[in-house]
Tab-separated table of C-alpha atoms in Angstrom:
chain	number	residue	atom	x	y	z
A	296	VAL	CA	-3.882	15.956	2.218
A	297	GLY	CA	-7.038	15.285	0.123
A	298	ALA	CA	-6.141	18.098	-2.318
A	299	ASP	CA	-2.832	16.384	-3.119
A	300	PRO	CA	-3.035	14.758	-6.592
A	301	LEU	CA	-1.135	11.765	-5.200
A	302	HIS	CA	-3.507	11.324	-2.262
A	303	PRO	CA	-5.009	8.161	-3.872
A	304	LEU	CA	-1.509	6.669	-4.043
A	305	TRP	CA	-0.950	7.276	-0.331
A	306	VAL	CA	-4.357	5.686	0.411
A	307	VAL	CA	-3.550	2.588	-1.644
A	308	LEU	CA	-0.063	2.193	-0.156
A	309	CYS	CA	-1.321	2.574	3.406
A	310	SER	CA	-4.267	0.219	2.961
A	311	SER	CA	-2.728	-2.504	0.787
A	312	GLY	CA	0.904	-2.862	1.825
A	313	LEU	CA	2.124	-2.564	-1.778
A	314	ARG	CA	5.745	-1.723	-2.467
A	315	ILE	CA	6.125	1.688	-4.117
A	316	GLY	CA	7.433	0.148	-7.361
A	317	GLU	CA	4.411	-2.164	-7.459
A	318	ALA	CA	1.984	0.713	-6.975
A	319	LEU	CA	3.686	2.890	-9.593
A	320	GLY	CA	3.643	-0.006	-12.076
A	321	LEU	CA	-0.037	-0.789	-11.490
A	322	ARG	CA	-2.203	-0.502	-14.619
A	323	TRP	CA	-5.932	0.067	-14.832
A	324	SER	CA	-6.172	-3.231	-16.706
A	325	ASP	CA	-4.793	-4.918	-13.558
A	326	VAL	CA	-7.460	-3.357	-11.322
A	327	ASN	CA	-11.032	-4.562	-10.932
A	328	LEU	CA	-12.857	-1.892	-8.954
A	329	ALA	CA	-16.132	-3.846	-8.949
A	330	ALA	CA	-14.434	-6.898	-7.407
A	331	GLN	CA	-12.138	-4.677	-5.269
A	332	THR	CA	-8.986	-6.458	-6.430
A	333	ALA	CA	-5.670	-5.658	-8.080
A	334	ARG	CA	-3.238	-8.016	-9.822
A	335	ILE	CA	0.415	-7.230	-9.146
A	336	VAL	CA	2.189	-8.167	-12.377
A	337	GLN	CA	4.243	-5.071	-13.269
A	338	THR	CA	6.612	-2.824	-11.359
A	339	THR	CA	8.674	0.257	-12.057
A	340	GLN	CA	12.349	0.443	-11.269
A	341	ARG	CA	15.173	2.860	-11.884
A	342	ILE	CA	18.132	1.511	-13.839
A	343	ASN	CA	21.664	2.860	-14.289
A	344	GLY	CA	21.525	6.380	-15.600
A	345	GLY	CA	18.356	7.100	-13.662
A	346	LYS	CA	15.891	5.966	-16.323
A	347	VAL	CA	12.627	4.522	-14.996
A	348	VAL	CA	11.592	1.297	-16.728
A	349	PHE	CA	8.846	-1.294	-16.349
A	350	GLY	CA	9.676	-4.749	-15.072
A	351	THR	CA	8.062	-7.772	-13.504
A	352	PRO	CA	7.922	-8.637	-9.805
A	353	LYS	CA	11.039	-10.404	-8.573
A	354	SER	CA	9.436	-13.629	-7.390
A	355	ASN	CA	6.343	-15.781	-7.768
A	356	SER	CA	5.138	-14.628	-4.354
A	357	SER	CA	5.418	-11.007	-5.487
A	358	ARG	CA	3.112	-11.717	-8.442
A	359	ARG	CA	-0.204	-11.855	-6.656
A	360	LEU	CA	-3.829	-10.817	-6.451
A	361	ILE	CA	-4.661	-8.484	-3.579
A	362	ALA	CA	-7.956	-7.302	-2.142
A	363	LEU	CA	-8.492	-3.546	-2.077
A	364	THR	CA	-10.236	-1.799	0.795
A	365	SER	CA	-13.463	0.086	0.164
A	366	LEU	CA	-11.573	3.274	1.047
A	367	ALA	CA	-8.992	2.565	-1.666
A	368	VAL	CA	-11.665	1.723	-4.252
A	369	GLU	CA	-13.576	4.936	-3.539
A	370	SER	CA	-10.365	6.943	-3.841
A	371	LEU	CA	-9.426	5.174	-7.096
A	372	ARG	CA	-12.837	5.834	-8.661
A	373	LYS	CA	-12.476	9.586	-8.067
A	374	HIS	CA	-8.850	9.460	-9.182
A	375	ARG	CA	-9.762	7.792	-12.467
A	376	ILE	CA	-12.285	10.512	-13.325
A	377	LYS	CA	-9.686	13.246	-12.697
A	378	GLN	CA	-7.072	11.318	-14.655
A	379	ASN	CA	-9.404	10.959	-17.652
A	380	GLU	CA	-10.062	14.708	-17.579
A	381	LEU	CA	-6.312	15.409	-17.551
A	382	ARG	CA	-5.718	12.953	-20.395
A	383	LEU	CA	-8.332	14.707	-22.517
A	384	GLN	CA	-6.774	18.106	-21.771
A	385	LEU	CA	-3.309	16.953	-22.796
A	386	GLY	CA	-4.488	15.127	-25.912
A	387	PRO	CA	-1.553	13.763	-27.943
A	388	ALA	CA	0.948	14.937	-25.300
A	389	TRP	CA	-0.368	12.251	-22.927
A	390	GLN	CA	1.856	9.147	-22.768
A	391	ASP	CA	-0.612	6.302	-22.480
A	392	HIS	CA	0.839	3.487	-20.400
A	393	ASP	CA	-2.526	2.690	-18.755
A	394	LEU	CA	-0.915	3.520	-15.389
A	395	VAL	CA	-3.086	4.001	-12.336
A	396	PHE	CA	-0.530	6.414	-10.868
A	397	PRO	CA	1.283	8.127	-13.743
A	398	CYS	CA	3.176	11.394	-13.594
A	399	GLU	CA	1.542	14.558	-14.953
A	400	THR	CA	2.025	13.488	-18.583
A	401	GLY	CA	1.034	9.833	-18.270
A	402	GLY	CA	4.499	8.277	-17.996
A	403	PRO	CA	6.025	6.557	-14.955
A	404	TRP	CA	7.025	8.617	-11.936
A	405	GLU	CA	10.661	9.152	-11.010
A	406	PRO	CA	10.902	7.696	-7.464
A	407	SER	CA	12.668	10.707	-5.912
A	408	ARG	CA	9.865	12.981	-7.127
A	409	VAL	CA	7.277	10.738	-5.471
A	410	LEU	CA	9.248	10.801	-2.218
A	411	TYR	CA	9.469	14.609	-2.402
A	412	ARG	CA	5.677	14.818	-2.925
A	413	PHE	CA	5.120	12.413	-0.015
A	414	HIS	CA	7.219	14.509	2.347
A	415	LYS	CA	5.407	17.625	1.164
A	416	ALA	CA	2.017	15.973	1.848
A	417	LEU	CA	3.152	14.945	5.341
A	418	LYS	CA	4.346	18.471	6.103
A	419	THR	CA	1.039	19.947	4.873
A	420	ALA	CA	-0.836	17.533	7.142
A	421	GLY	CA	1.390	18.476	10.097
A	422	LEU	CA	2.905	14.991	10.282
A	423	PRO	CA	6.570	14.072	10.825
A	424	LYS	CA	8.761	12.980	7.922
A	425	ARG	CA	8.516	9.281	7.117
A	426	ARG	CA	9.782	6.828	4.503
A	427	LEU	CA	7.414	5.571	1.817
A	428	GLN	CA	8.221	2.073	3.108
A	429	ASP	CA	6.566	3.091	6.383
A	430	LEU	CA	3.159	3.071	4.655
A	431	ARG	CA	3.698	-0.616	3.835
A	432	HIS	CA	4.610	-1.298	7.465
A	433	THR	CA	1.553	0.637	8.623
A	434	ALA	CA	-0.723	-1.544	6.492
A	435	ALA	CA	0.835	-4.749	7.829
A	436	THR	CA	0.735	-3.561	11.442
A	437	LEU	CA	-2.927	-2.539	11.185
A	438	MET	CA	-3.800	-5.928	9.690
A	439	LEU	CA	-2.001	-7.725	12.509
A	440	GLU	CA	-3.666	-5.588	15.170
A	441	GLU	CA	-7.060	-6.417	13.658
A	442	GLY	CA	-6.346	-10.130	13.933
A	443	VAL	CA	-5.549	-10.919	10.293
A	444	PRO	CA	-3.542	-14.179	10.246
A	445	MET	CA	0.186	-13.814	9.596
A	446	LYS	CA	-0.051	-16.131	6.573
A	447	VAL	CA	-2.617	-13.848	4.913
A	448	ILE	CA	-0.436	-10.819	5.630
A	449	GLN	CA	2.557	-12.630	4.112
A	450	GLU	CA	0.612	-13.276	0.904
A	451	THR	CA	-0.782	-9.732	0.802
A	452	LEU	CA	2.686	-8.210	1.173
A	453	GLY	CA	4.178	-10.622	-1.359
A	454	HIS	CA	6.839	-11.884	1.048
A	455	SER	CA	8.623	-15.027	-0.097
A	456	SER	CA	8.251	-16.768	3.254
A	457	TYR	CA	6.114	-16.825	6.373
A	458	THR	CA	9.275	-16.582	8.480
A	459	LEU	CA	10.269	-13.275	6.867
A	460	THR	CA	6.881	-11.740	7.657
A	461	ALA	CA	6.890	-13.133	11.194
A	462	ASN	CA	10.420	-11.826	11.855
A	463	VAL	CA	9.687	-8.334	10.509
A	464	TYR	CA	6.478	-7.968	12.516
A	465	SER	CA	7.430	-9.976	15.615
A	466	HIS	CA	7.322	-6.810	17.755
A	467	VAL	CA	3.641	-6.398	16.884
A	468	SER	CA	2.985	-10.078	17.587
A	469	GLU	CA	4.606	-9.769	21.021
A	470	SER	CA	2.476	-6.738	21.843
A	471	MET	CA	-0.645	-8.594	20.739
A	472	GLN	CA	0.360	-11.627	22.811
A	473	ARG	CA	0.657	-9.400	25.877
A	474	GLN	CA	-2.826	-8.019	25.145
A	475	ALA	CA	-4.154	-11.566	24.772
A	476	SER	CA	-2.525	-12.590	28.037
A	477	ALA	CA	-4.017	-9.570	29.828
A	478	ALA	CA	-7.441	-10.402	28.396
A	479	LEU	CA	-7.167	-13.977	29.679
A	480	ASP	CA	-6.055	-12.704	33.089
A	481	ALA	CA	-9.190	-10.552	33.189
A	482	VAL	CA	-11.354	-13.579	32.359
A	483	PHE	CA	-9.720	-15.669	35.101
A	484	GLU	CA	-10.015	-12.834	37.651
A	485	ARG	CA	-13.732	-12.452	36.877
A	486	GLU	CA	-14.240	-16.211	37.224
A	487	LYS	CA	-12.304	-16.262	40.509
A	488	ALA	CA	-14.345	-13.345	41.846
A	489	ARG	CA	-17.590	-15.055	40.781
A	490	LYS	CA	-16.677	-18.296	42.558
A	491	GLY	CA	-15.420	-16.461	45.624
A	492	SER	CA	-18.670	-14.544	46.064
């Protein structure tokens, strides 16, 4: 999958929980690689007639600052070098929108083309077909499994309410609660065995 030009996009989606429109609207001016952060202030969306346009996130909670993983930052650094090389090759043909993830000529991606490329990357990697939205769910699930508080995950995902996040990921919470209960049982069993001996 590493040879795929959109590999950095898949890395960012899977490690940040961004919506695809947020990732495709991300500009280099919104990214601080040194601080490992990205400001979500622009999105792409398709309007009637199929044209892709820039817009702003729907709500205040969607406009946010997120932390980027070291993996994402490393991928973005390499991606930026390749993108600069491509921009120089294309010269005046390059459409400069300052996008982190532009199409081959610098403009915004058409969403169906991104989905096609995603499915192609999955097939190349020998993985089953998935939705792009599943990368967002993967990020949230991994955060939950690593003990990140639900409130932090809500803010990272840009959900409007804690309840929405909790409802969507309640199945993960239940699984984690069972693990916690089993861990406590193990503690009590050890203590009982210690006292009984």
